[in-house]
Short mmCIF file of C-alpha atoms (C1' of nucleotides) in Angstrom, two decimals:
data_model
loop_
_atom_site.label_atom_id
_atom_site.label_comp_id
_atom_site.label_asym_id
_atom_site.label_seq_id
_atom_site.Cartn_x
_atom_site.Cartn_y
_atom_site.Cartn_z
CA MET A 1173 35.98 66.76 25.75
CA LYS A 1174 34.93 63.83 23.61
CA LEU A 1175 36.85 60.65 22.89
CA HIS A 1176 36.15 57.45 20.99
CA ASN A 1177 35.62 54.47 23.25
CA THR A 1178 36.42 51.01 21.92
CA LEU A 1179 34.10 49.55 24.55
CA THR A 1180 31.06 51.29 23.17
CA ARG A 1181 32.34 51.87 19.63
CA SER A 1182 31.22 55.44 19.90
CA VAL A 1183 32.52 58.88 20.72
CA GLN A 1184 31.59 59.94 24.21
CA ASP A 1185 32.19 62.68 26.75
CA ILE A 1186 35.02 62.36 29.22
CA GLN A 1187 33.58 62.66 32.71
CA PRO A 1188 36.09 61.99 35.49
CA LEU A 1189 34.97 59.38 37.99
CA GLN A 1190 36.69 61.20 40.84
CA ASP A 1191 36.65 64.94 41.38
CA ASN A 1192 38.08 66.79 38.42
CA THR A 1193 40.95 64.42 37.71
CA VAL A 1194 41.08 62.21 34.65
CA ARG A 1195 43.11 59.12 35.44
CA ILE A 1196 44.85 57.61 32.43
CA TYR A 1197 46.78 54.39 32.08
CA THR A 1198 48.90 54.08 28.97
CA CYS A 1199 50.33 50.75 27.89
CA GLY A 1200 54.02 51.43 27.53
CA PRO A 1201 56.91 49.81 25.70
CA THR A 1202 58.55 46.45 26.06
CA VAL A 1203 62.09 47.61 26.65
CA TYR A 1204 64.16 45.07 24.74
CA ASP A 1205 65.23 47.29 21.82
CA HIS A 1206 64.83 50.78 20.41
CA ALA A 1207 61.23 51.84 20.00
CA HIS A 1208 60.23 52.15 16.37
CA ILE A 1209 58.35 55.07 14.90
CA GLY A 1210 55.07 53.16 15.15
CA ASN A 1211 55.53 52.76 18.90
CA LEU A 1212 56.44 56.39 19.22
CA SER A 1213 53.41 57.58 17.29
CA THR A 1214 51.18 55.80 19.78
CA TYR A 1215 52.89 57.69 22.57
CA VAL A 1216 52.47 60.97 20.72
CA PHE A 1217 48.77 60.11 20.76
CA ALA A 1218 48.79 59.37 24.49
CA ASP A 1219 50.75 62.55 25.20
CA THR A 1220 48.49 64.73 23.07
CA LEU A 1221 45.41 63.19 24.60
CA ARG A 1222 46.61 64.20 28.05
CA ARG A 1223 47.41 67.70 26.83
CA ALA A 1224 43.96 68.12 25.29
CA ILE A 1225 42.26 66.87 28.44
CA GLN A 1226 44.23 69.33 30.53
CA LEU A 1227 43.29 72.21 28.26
CA ALA A 1228 39.69 71.12 28.51
CA GLY A 1229 39.96 72.07 32.17
CA PHE A 1230 40.66 68.78 33.88
CA GLU A 1231 43.51 67.64 36.06
CA THR A 1232 45.21 64.50 34.83
CA GLN A 1233 47.05 61.61 36.36
CA GLN A 1234 48.79 59.52 33.72
CA VAL A 1235 50.65 56.30 34.37
CA MET A 1236 52.75 54.38 31.88
CA ASN A 1237 54.39 51.02 32.38
CA TYR A 1238 57.67 49.62 31.20
CA THR A 1239 57.35 45.94 30.37
CA ASP A 1240 60.79 44.91 31.54
CA VAL A 1241 60.24 41.19 31.88
CA ASP A 1242 58.85 39.00 29.11
CA ASP A 1243 60.07 36.48 26.51
CA LYS A 1244 61.81 39.07 24.37
CA THR A 1245 63.57 40.96 27.15
CA ILE A 1246 64.73 37.69 28.67
CA ARG A 1247 66.05 36.30 25.41
CA ARG A 1248 67.79 39.52 24.48
CA SER A 1249 69.30 39.98 27.93
CA HIS A 1250 70.76 36.50 27.74
CA GLU A 1251 72.27 37.31 24.34
CA GLN A 1252 73.75 40.63 25.40
CA PHE A 1253 74.82 39.76 28.92
CA PRO A 1254 75.52 36.02 28.82
CA ASP A 1255 77.87 36.10 31.80
CA ASP A 1256 75.50 37.86 34.21
CA GLU A 1257 73.00 36.28 36.52
CA PRO A 1258 69.61 36.16 34.74
CA ARG A 1259 67.99 38.93 36.77
CA GLU A 1260 71.08 41.07 36.57
CA ALA A 1261 71.30 40.56 32.81
CA LEU A 1262 67.65 41.48 32.50
CA ALA A 1263 68.12 44.65 34.52
CA ASN A 1264 71.18 45.63 32.50
CA LEU A 1265 69.28 45.29 29.27
CA THR A 1266 66.08 46.98 30.30
CA GLU A 1267 67.77 49.88 32.08
CA LYS A 1268 69.63 50.61 28.89
CA TYR A 1269 66.52 50.65 26.74
CA ILE A 1270 64.43 52.52 29.29
CA ALA A 1271 66.99 55.31 29.16
CA ILE A 1272 66.90 55.33 25.37
CA PHE A 1273 63.11 55.29 25.39
CA ASN A 1274 62.96 58.28 27.71
CA GLU A 1275 65.37 60.19 25.51
CA ASP A 1276 63.29 59.38 22.44
CA MET A 1277 60.11 60.49 24.18
CA ASP A 1278 61.74 63.76 25.10
CA LYS A 1279 63.08 64.33 21.61
CA ILE A 1280 59.69 63.94 19.98
CA GLY A 1281 58.16 66.36 22.43
CA ASN A 1282 56.33 63.95 24.72
CA ASP A 1283 56.29 65.37 28.23
CA ILE A 1284 57.70 62.56 30.36
CA ARG A 1285 57.48 64.70 33.49
CA ALA A 1286 53.71 64.63 33.23
CA VAL A 1287 53.71 60.84 33.38
CA THR A 1288 54.37 58.47 36.26
CA PHE A 1289 56.35 55.49 35.05
CA VAL A 1290 56.15 52.10 36.69
CA SER A 1291 58.08 49.01 35.73
CA ALA A 1292 56.85 45.45 35.88
CA THR A 1293 59.81 44.10 37.84
CA GLU A 1294 59.19 46.65 40.60
CA SER A 1295 55.58 45.60 40.81
CA ILE A 1296 55.93 41.85 41.30
CA GLU A 1297 54.33 41.95 44.76
CA PRO A 1298 51.00 43.47 43.70
CA MET A 1299 50.90 41.03 40.81
CA LYS A 1300 51.40 38.07 43.12
CA GLU A 1301 48.71 39.40 45.40
CA LEU A 1302 46.24 39.71 42.55
CA ILE A 1303 47.04 36.22 41.27
CA THR A 1304 46.61 34.81 44.75
CA LYS A 1305 43.22 36.47 45.07
CA LEU A 1306 42.13 35.32 41.63
CA HIS A 1307 43.14 31.78 42.54
CA ALA A 1308 41.27 31.94 45.84
CA GLY A 1309 38.23 33.26 43.99
CA GLY A 1310 38.26 30.34 41.57
CA PHE A 1311 39.38 32.34 38.53
CA ALA A 1312 42.87 30.89 38.27
CA TYR A 1313 44.25 27.38 38.20
CA ILE A 1314 47.70 25.93 38.52
CA ALA A 1315 49.05 23.91 35.58
CA ASP A 1316 52.42 22.25 35.09
CA ASP A 1317 54.06 25.31 33.60
CA GLY A 1318 52.35 28.08 35.47
CA VAL A 1319 49.12 29.69 36.60
CA TYR A 1320 46.33 30.36 34.14
CA PHE A 1321 43.27 32.52 34.15
CA SER A 1322 40.04 30.61 33.57
CA ILE A 1323 37.82 32.29 31.01
CA GLU A 1324 35.13 29.75 31.77
CA ALA A 1325 35.04 30.69 35.44
CA TYR A 1326 34.91 34.33 34.51
CA ARG A 1327 31.99 33.77 32.19
CA LYS A 1328 30.19 31.62 34.72
CA SER A 1329 30.36 34.49 37.18
CA GLY A 1330 28.12 36.38 34.79
CA LYS A 1331 30.72 38.62 33.19
CA THR A 1332 31.53 39.08 29.54
CA TYR A 1333 34.84 38.00 28.07
CA GLY A 1334 34.85 39.94 24.83
CA GLN A 1335 33.91 43.47 25.84
CA LEU A 1336 36.19 45.16 23.34
CA LEU A 1337 35.48 42.84 20.47
CA GLU A 1338 33.20 39.90 19.99
CA ILE A 1339 34.88 36.59 20.66
CA THR A 1340 33.16 33.62 19.13
CA ALA A 1341 33.99 30.02 18.30
CA GLN A 1342 34.21 30.98 14.61
CA SER A 1343 36.67 33.73 15.27
CA THR A 1344 39.26 31.21 16.39
CA SER A 1345 40.50 28.79 13.76
CA GLU A 1346 40.77 25.08 14.32
CA ALA A 1347 44.41 25.15 13.34
CA ARG A 1348 45.22 27.61 16.05
CA ILE A 1349 43.46 25.54 18.64
CA GLN A 1350 45.34 22.42 17.61
CA ASN A 1351 48.67 24.19 17.44
CA ASP A 1352 48.24 25.45 20.92
CA GLU A 1353 51.18 24.23 22.92
CA TYR A 1354 50.33 25.53 26.33
CA ASP A 1355 49.15 23.37 29.13
CA LYS A 1356 45.85 25.00 29.81
CA GLU A 1357 42.24 24.00 29.99
CA SER A 1358 40.76 26.16 27.31
CA VAL A 1359 42.05 28.02 24.26
CA HIS A 1360 41.53 31.54 25.46
CA ASP A 1361 42.92 30.94 28.92
CA PHE A 1362 46.10 32.92 29.37
CA ALA A 1363 49.10 32.78 31.66
CA LEU A 1364 49.07 34.82 34.84
CA TRP A 1365 52.38 33.45 35.96
CA LYS A 1366 55.00 31.29 34.27
CA LYS A 1367 57.22 28.87 36.12
CA GLN A 1368 60.93 29.35 35.66
CA LYS A 1369 62.69 27.59 32.84
CA ASP A 1370 66.45 27.01 32.90
CA GLY A 1371 68.45 30.20 32.85
CA GLU A 1372 65.45 32.49 33.15
CA PRO A 1373 65.19 35.28 35.71
CA SER A 1374 62.75 34.43 38.45
CA TRP A 1375 60.95 35.66 41.55
CA GLU A 1376 59.78 33.49 44.39
CA PHE A 1377 56.09 32.71 44.44
CA THR A 1378 54.18 30.18 46.48
CA LEU A 1379 50.56 29.48 45.72
CA ASP A 1380 48.40 26.81 47.28
CA GLY A 1381 51.48 25.39 48.94
CA GLN A 1382 53.29 24.94 45.62
CA ASP A 1383 56.58 26.53 44.74
CA LEU A 1384 55.92 28.40 41.53
CA THR A 1385 59.11 30.43 41.38
CA GLY A 1386 59.10 32.16 38.03
CA ARG A 1387 57.84 35.36 36.44
CA PRO A 1388 54.58 37.14 35.75
CA GLY A 1389 52.58 36.84 32.55
CA TRP A 1390 52.23 39.88 30.36
CA HIS A 1391 48.67 40.88 31.06
CA ILE A 1392 48.79 40.74 34.83
CA GLU A 1393 51.26 43.60 35.09
CA CYS A 1394 48.88 46.17 33.69
CA SER A 1395 46.00 44.97 35.86
CA ALA A 1396 48.11 45.11 39.00
CA MET A 1397 49.96 48.32 38.22
CA SER A 1398 46.98 50.31 37.02
CA ARG A 1399 45.08 49.42 40.16
CA ALA A 1400 48.03 50.22 42.41
CA ALA A 1401 48.71 53.53 40.74
CA LEU A 1402 45.25 54.79 39.83
CA GLY A 1403 42.67 52.73 41.67
CA GLN A 1404 39.82 51.03 39.89
CA PRO A 1405 37.90 51.78 37.83
CA PHE A 1406 39.88 54.61 36.30
CA ASP A 1407 38.97 56.85 33.40
CA ILE A 1408 40.95 56.09 30.27
CA HIS A 1409 43.10 53.18 29.16
CA THR A 1410 45.17 53.83 26.04
CA GLY A 1411 47.24 51.68 23.74
CA GLY A 1412 47.71 50.66 20.14
CA VAL A 1413 44.99 48.80 18.29
CA ASP A 1414 46.98 45.59 18.59
CA ASN A 1415 46.43 45.78 22.33
CA ILE A 1416 42.67 45.43 21.98
CA PHE A 1417 42.92 41.68 21.84
CA PRO A 1418 44.13 39.86 23.73
CA HIS A 1419 45.97 42.25 26.03
CA HIS A 1420 43.26 44.66 27.07
CA GLU A 1421 40.52 42.07 26.98
CA ASN A 1422 42.56 39.95 29.34
CA GLU A 1423 43.32 42.90 31.58
CA ILE A 1424 39.62 43.56 31.89
CA ALA A 1425 39.00 39.94 32.85
CA GLN A 1426 41.75 39.95 35.48
CA SER A 1427 40.80 43.30 36.89
CA THR A 1428 37.08 42.70 37.15
CA ALA A 1429 36.79 39.01 38.03
CA LEU A 1430 36.68 39.77 41.74
CA GLU A 1431 34.71 42.99 41.48
CA ASP A 1432 31.00 43.65 41.46
CA ASN A 1433 31.60 46.29 38.81
CA PRO A 1434 32.87 44.70 35.57
CA VAL A 1435 34.44 47.96 34.45
CA MET A 1436 38.20 48.35 34.53
CA ALA A 1437 38.24 51.74 32.84
CA THR A 1438 35.44 53.89 31.50
CA ILE A 1439 37.05 54.49 28.13
CA PHE A 1440 39.50 52.39 26.15
CA ALA A 1441 41.15 54.50 23.48
CA HIS A 1442 43.27 52.87 20.81
CA ALA A 1443 45.59 54.42 18.25
CA GLU A 1444 45.80 52.94 14.77
CA HIS A 1445 49.10 51.74 13.45
CA VAL A 1446 51.43 53.74 11.28
CA LEU A 1447 52.23 52.21 7.92
CA VAL A 1448 55.45 52.89 6.06
CA ASP A 1449 55.14 53.24 2.30
CA GLY A 1450 51.66 51.82 2.66
CA LYS A 1451 52.79 48.63 4.34
CA LYS A 1452 53.12 47.32 7.83
CA MET A 1453 56.57 48.01 9.16
CA SER A 1454 58.82 45.02 9.23
CA LYS A 1455 62.52 44.43 9.16
CA SER A 1456 62.16 42.03 6.24
CA ALA A 1457 60.31 44.66 4.20
CA GLN A 1458 63.14 47.09 5.01
CA ASN A 1459 60.69 49.76 6.05
CA PHE A 1460 61.38 49.51 9.75
CA TYR A 1461 62.59 52.74 11.31
CA THR A 1462 63.56 53.98 14.74
CA LEU A 1463 63.81 57.59 15.79
CA GLN A 1464 67.55 57.34 15.44
CA ASP A 1465 67.13 56.50 11.75
CA ILE A 1466 65.16 59.71 11.36
CA ILE A 1467 67.77 61.73 13.22
CA ASP A 1468 70.59 60.12 11.25
CA LYS A 1469 68.97 61.29 8.04
CA GLY A 1470 69.11 64.81 9.40
CA TYR A 1471 65.47 65.26 10.37
CA ASP A 1472 64.26 67.13 13.40
CA PRO A 1473 62.39 64.71 15.70
CA LEU A 1474 59.68 67.34 16.15
CA ALA A 1475 58.95 67.13 12.43
CA PHE A 1476 58.02 63.51 13.09
CA ARG A 1477 55.69 64.68 15.84
CA LEU A 1478 54.09 67.18 13.49
CA LYS A 1479 53.70 64.49 10.85
CA VAL A 1480 51.93 62.27 13.39
CA LEU A 1481 49.64 65.09 14.48
CA GLN A 1482 48.68 65.80 10.87
CA SER A 1483 46.71 62.59 10.67
CA HIS A 1484 43.95 61.37 12.94
CA TYR A 1485 44.90 58.82 15.57
CA ARG A 1486 42.14 56.42 14.50
CA ASN A 1487 43.30 56.27 10.90
CA GLN A 1488 46.25 54.32 9.66
CA ALA A 1489 48.78 56.99 8.80
CA ASN A 1490 51.22 56.45 5.99
CA PHE A 1491 54.78 57.41 6.79
CA THR A 1492 56.98 58.25 3.81
CA TRP A 1493 60.19 60.23 3.68
CA GLU A 1494 58.48 62.63 1.32
CA SER A 1495 55.73 63.27 3.85
CA LEU A 1496 58.37 63.85 6.51
CA ASP A 1497 59.99 66.42 4.20
CA ALA A 1498 56.63 68.17 4.00
CA ALA A 1499 56.39 68.17 7.79
CA VAL A 1500 59.89 69.60 8.10
CA ASN A 1501 59.00 72.46 5.80
CA LEU A 1502 55.79 73.17 7.65
CA LEU A 1503 57.62 73.11 10.97
CA ASN A 1504 60.21 75.55 9.64
CA ASN A 1505 57.45 77.84 8.43
CA LEU A 1506 55.76 77.69 11.82
CA ARG A 1507 59.04 78.50 13.53
CA ALA A 1508 59.68 81.43 11.21
CA TRP A 1509 56.19 82.66 12.05
CA ALA A 1510 56.74 82.30 15.80
CA ASP A 1511 60.01 84.21 15.49
CA LEU A 1512 58.22 87.20 14.00
CA LYS A 1513 57.20 88.22 17.51
CA HIS A 1514 60.81 89.31 18.10
CA GLN A 1515 60.83 91.54 15.04
CA LYS A 1516 59.28 94.93 14.47
CA SER A 1517 59.28 94.41 10.73
CA GLY A 1518 57.25 91.22 11.12
CA GLN A 1519 54.53 92.72 13.28
CA ALA A 1520 51.17 94.03 12.22
CA LYS A 1521 50.79 97.79 12.57
CA ASN A 1522 47.10 97.82 13.41
CA PRO A 1523 46.06 94.37 14.58
CA GLY A 1524 42.35 93.81 15.12
CA GLU A 1525 40.69 93.53 18.50
CA ASP A 1526 40.23 89.77 18.60
CA THR A 1527 43.34 88.49 16.91
CA TYR A 1528 43.75 84.73 17.36
CA LYS A 1529 40.54 84.42 19.36
CA ALA A 1530 38.60 82.49 16.73
CA GLU A 1531 41.65 80.41 15.82
CA LEU A 1532 42.22 79.54 19.45
CA GLN A 1533 38.62 78.38 19.69
CA THR A 1534 39.14 76.23 16.59
CA LEU A 1535 42.24 74.61 18.06
CA LEU A 1536 40.56 73.81 21.34
CA ALA A 1537 37.27 72.68 19.82
CA ALA A 1538 38.99 70.42 17.30
CA THR A 1539 41.25 68.69 19.80
CA GLN A 1540 38.38 68.26 22.21
CA ASP A 1541 36.37 66.55 19.51
CA ASP A 1542 37.96 63.11 19.63
CA LEU A 1543 41.42 64.62 19.31
CA ASP A 1544 41.01 66.00 15.81
CA THR A 1545 44.61 67.09 15.52
CA PRO A 1546 44.61 67.29 11.70
CA LYS A 1547 41.95 69.96 11.86
CA ALA A 1548 43.76 71.76 14.66
CA ILE A 1549 47.10 71.72 12.84
CA SER A 1550 45.36 72.97 9.75
CA ALA A 1551 44.01 75.90 11.77
CA LEU A 1552 47.48 76.57 13.17
CA ALA A 1553 49.02 76.56 9.70
CA MET A 1554 46.39 78.98 8.47
CA VAL A 1555 47.05 81.44 11.28
CA ALA A 1556 50.74 81.32 10.49
CA GLY A 1557 50.08 81.83 6.79
CA LYS A 1558 47.81 84.78 7.44
CA ASP A 1559 50.34 86.38 9.77
CA GLU A 1560 53.18 86.04 7.34
CA ALA A 1561 51.28 88.30 5.01
CA ALA A 1562 49.78 90.69 7.57
CA GLY A 1563 52.31 90.54 10.41
CA VAL A 1564 51.83 89.06 13.84
CA ASP A 1565 49.95 90.69 16.66
CA ALA A 1566 52.85 91.28 19.02
CA ASP A 1567 50.60 91.71 22.05
CA LYS A 1568 48.57 88.58 21.63
CA ILE A 1569 50.69 86.04 19.82
CA GLN A 1570 52.55 84.90 22.93
CA HIS A 1571 49.37 83.72 24.58
CA PHE A 1572 48.36 81.94 21.42
CA LEU A 1573 51.75 80.25 21.16
CA ASN A 1574 51.61 79.22 24.80
CA ILE A 1575 48.30 77.46 24.27
CA ALA A 1576 49.46 75.92 20.99
CA ASP A 1577 52.52 74.54 22.75
CA ARG A 1578 50.53 73.09 25.59
CA LEU A 1579 48.35 71.39 23.01
CA PHE A 1580 50.85 70.23 20.42
CA GLY A 1581 54.24 70.27 22.14
CA LEU A 1582 55.88 71.73 19.08
CA GLN A 1583 57.99 74.16 21.14
CA LEU A 1584 57.06 77.33 19.32
CA ALA A 1585 56.37 79.54 22.34
CA ASN A 1586 59.79 79.98 23.90
CA ARG A 1587 62.04 80.36 20.92
CA PRO A 1588 64.87 82.78 21.72
CA ASP A 1589 65.55 86.05 20.02
CA ILE A 1590 68.74 86.47 18.01
CA THR A 1591 71.74 88.14 19.67
CA HIS A 1592 72.43 91.85 19.80
CA GLU A 1593 75.44 91.29 17.59
CA GLN A 1594 73.27 89.61 14.99
CA LYS A 1595 70.75 92.42 15.20
CA ASP A 1596 73.53 94.94 14.71
CA THR A 1597 74.73 93.03 11.67
CA ILE A 1598 71.24 93.10 10.22
CA ALA A 1599 71.03 96.86 10.76
CA GLU A 1600 74.47 97.37 9.26
CA ARG A 1601 73.57 95.26 6.27
CA GLU A 1602 70.34 97.17 5.78
CA ALA A 1603 72.25 100.47 5.88
CA ALA A 1604 74.69 99.17 3.29
CA ARG A 1605 71.81 97.94 1.19
CA LEU A 1606 70.06 101.30 1.30
CA ALA A 1607 73.37 102.91 0.31
CA LYS A 1608 73.44 100.46 -2.62
CA ASP A 1609 76.69 98.98 -1.36
CA TRP A 1610 75.74 95.52 -2.62
CA ALA A 1611 79.11 93.95 -1.96
CA LYS A 1612 79.05 94.83 1.73
CA SER A 1613 75.36 94.02 2.00
CA ASP A 1614 75.81 90.56 0.53
CA GLN A 1615 78.88 89.90 2.61
CA LEU A 1616 77.02 90.70 5.85
CA ARG A 1617 74.09 88.56 4.74
CA ALA A 1618 76.48 85.70 4.08
CA ALA A 1619 77.98 86.18 7.53
CA LEU A 1620 74.53 85.84 9.09
CA GLN A 1621 73.75 82.77 6.99
CA ALA A 1622 76.88 81.18 8.37
CA GLN A 1623 75.27 81.61 11.81
CA GLY A 1624 72.04 80.00 10.66
CA ILE A 1625 70.18 83.26 10.15
CA ASP A 1626 68.67 84.08 6.77
CA LEU A 1627 66.95 87.27 5.71
CA ARG A 1628 64.14 88.34 3.50
CA ASP A 1629 63.53 91.94 2.65
CA THR A 1630 60.00 93.17 3.05
CA PRO A 1631 58.40 96.60 2.57
CA ASN A 1632 58.65 96.96 6.36
CA GLY A 1633 62.31 96.10 6.48
CA PRO A 1634 64.33 92.91 6.75
CA VAL A 1635 62.86 89.86 8.47
CA TRP A 1636 65.17 87.16 9.76
CA PHE A 1637 64.44 83.48 10.05
CA ARG A 1638 66.49 80.52 11.09
CA VAL A 1639 67.55 77.97 8.52
"C1'" G B 601 38.22 30.49 7.47
"C1'" G B 602 35.96 34.47 11.23
"C1'" C B 603 35.53 39.73 12.43
"C1'" G B 604 36.64 44.82 11.29
"C1'" C B 605 38.75 49.02 8.66
"C1'" C B 606 40.47 51.55 4.32
"C1'" U B 607 41.06 53.23 -1.23
"C1'" U B 608 40.81 61.32 -2.18
"C1'" G B 609 45.00 65.62 -6.73
"C1'" A B 610 52.63 64.88 -7.45
"C1'" C B 611 53.12 63.35 -1.98
"C1'" G B 612 50.84 63.60 3.01
"C1'" G B 613 45.96 64.27 4.68
"C1'" A B 614 40.70 66.26 6.30
"C1'" G B 615 35.84 65.89 4.61
"C1'" U B 616 28.90 61.22 5.89
"C1'" G B 617 24.33 64.63 0.21
"C1'" G B 618 24.74 70.51 -2.74
"C1'" U B 619 29.95 75.04 -0.55
"C1'" U B 620 38.26 76.19 -2.73
"C1'" A B 621 39.87 71.75 3.69
"C1'" C B 622 44.77 72.14 5.06
"C1'" G B 623 50.06 71.16 4.46
"C1'" U B 624 54.29 70.19 1.27
"C1'" G B 625 55.80 70.15 -3.68
"C1'" G B 626 55.47 71.45 -9.21
"C1'" A B 627 54.48 75.36 -13.04
"C1'" G B 628 53.93 80.56 -14.55
"C1'" G B 629 54.21 85.49 -13.04
"C1'" U B 630 54.95 90.00 -9.56
"C1'" C B 631 57.99 92.57 -6.42
"C1'" U B 632 63.35 92.78 -5.70
"C1'" G B 633 70.28 95.28 -6.91
"C1'" C B 634 70.51 90.03 -6.15
"C1'" A B 635 67.99 86.76 -3.02
"C1'" A B 636 64.00 85.11 -0.16
"C1'" A B 637 59.67 80.05 2.95
"C1'" A B 638 56.94 87.64 0.39
"C1'" C B 639 52.73 88.49 -3.17
"C1'" C B 640 49.47 86.77 -7.36
"C1'" U B 641 47.86 82.88 -10.59
"C1'" U B 642 47.86 77.88 -11.68
"C1'" U B 643 48.00 72.24 -10.90
"C1'" U B 644 40.61 71.34 -8.21
"C1'" A B 645 41.08 64.95 -7.03
"C1'" C B 646 37.83 61.56 -4.78
"C1'" A B 647 39.80 52.88 -7.06
"C1'" C B 648 36.25 50.50 -10.68
"C1'" C B 649 31.04 49.03 -12.11
"C1'" G B 650 26.01 49.63 -11.12
"C1'" G B 651 21.94 51.75 -8.09
"C1'" U B 652 19.12 55.52 -4.95
"C1'" U B 653 18.50 61.02 -5.42
"C1'" C B 654 16.80 67.19 -8.34
"C1'" A B 655 21.87 66.55 -6.51
"C1'" A B 656 27.04 61.53 -4.20
"C1'" A B 657 33.85 61.76 -2.80
"C1'" U B 658 29.86 61.53 0.89
"C1'" C B 659 24.07 56.67 0.95
"C1'" C B 660 23.22 51.23 -1.05
"C1'" G B 661 25.08 46.78 -3.78
"C1'" G B 662 28.99 44.46 -6.35
"C1'" U B 663 34.25 44.15 -8.22
"C1'" A B 664 39.46 44.97 -7.56
"C1'" G B 665 43.36 46.37 -4.36
"C1'" G B 666 45.40 47.56 0.54
"C1'" C B 667 45.48 47.15 6.01
"C1'" G B 668 44.44 45.20 10.92
"C1'" C B 669 42.99 41.57 14.81
"C1'" C B 670 42.06 36.15 15.61
"C1'" U B 671 47.45 34.53 22.49
"C1'" C B 672 52.26 38.20 24.59
"C1'" C B 673 53.15 42.99 18.44
"C1'" A B 674 52.18 50.42 19.47
#
RNA sequence: GGCGCCUUGACGGAGUGGUUACGUGGAGGUCUGCAAAACCUUUUACACCGGUUCAAAUCCGGUAGGCGCCUCCA
């Protein structure tokens, strides 16, 4: 199984550090609002990556965090729950959006049961411990408004700040340096802990004899939680490309400052952003969509998943409603194909010996080659197209569908058969049709259509499909 | 300003030197009592300008346009 590593800017083999288990940490959502389709596409990537790794023969341990304390969650919680105590208001807000996030994940076919979720507010203790150690080690200093990480100290210890991308003096503009409003020693230094401001939720924290009651910085949560949940170093750290800098760079610094080994994770894998109508999503551009917007327009959330899988995770994909229409139609065709296994008239009479064997190899090989899902989906679509003409291999298709589902999560393998009553109606309609009783035939067909079942007549008899 | 990526047919989207990707849609036809996501055919592209090469969507240079990161945004 190969995967692109942002650290080395190359595609490399996944080799678990411990036993046969690939340990994955996925940067999760900040739960202050509905996730948008860009967020969700990144999680489709993380979900599919885990699936592909499992099919490559490895065990996996995947952890995702909820960022449930930060500027945005605090501000929003104050707006929505102005009468509650700050921490209560924060919990009210984030619990609401965590629930919505989990529902969204489920709807788009991401397997949340395969992931261990941890939230920042439940991990304050390990964060405080790490900050305390960093301070004792000389990598953190206390300023008026909080505790900062010292990039200079980190560099002086012989480690590289800028492992994921090169960080130079030229890459930071003068204006940004001058506009910097934080009370810190050096531009790139970042907050490990922020002292409480009026009305903000806070947790007690004493460092070096000083009362620093407040809340954690953003980056420290992932360093503390990934270590607590997976150990260090672990195998793969995933996120969106925007996480590369500063978030992941800062995580690396925090996580490795006190270690001999400057490696936080072997591979950092980043998903490109989704564009909408060729542009970055933004509310002002009116091209900002949540999953609910997609559902409200009548689309199946799994069509969105299929659309995401049809482009490579390291390319900027362009989301348009027209492309979602195309995905819907493909999904319907795949479903109609999968449903042929229930139908004699849709099955091949003399299937070959190795039906689906080569296609299965293509699916697995493609996804194990840096998660080439477009190629794999293309192979899937071709199998379905071939079968529609020749009929499915009733003996072997189930295994193929099982593997395809484990890989893509498109839920093709366990689609139910139609009812006995519906089957009887089809038989009755076929009898009427053969007797050239068109009125009765059409009436029975209409009755089935009312139940979401449509028919097409083939030389082998009628084939039903759901509409 | 610094660094990086991208530009493929109606739409989405693969493809790092020579071979129809694939999907969806459009058009024509076949089959069919009608219908149908069935069958056949068709729509065969690679931003622009130069260069390298027997041969370039694919390599090099330039131009134009788009996108991303440069402190809390997947």
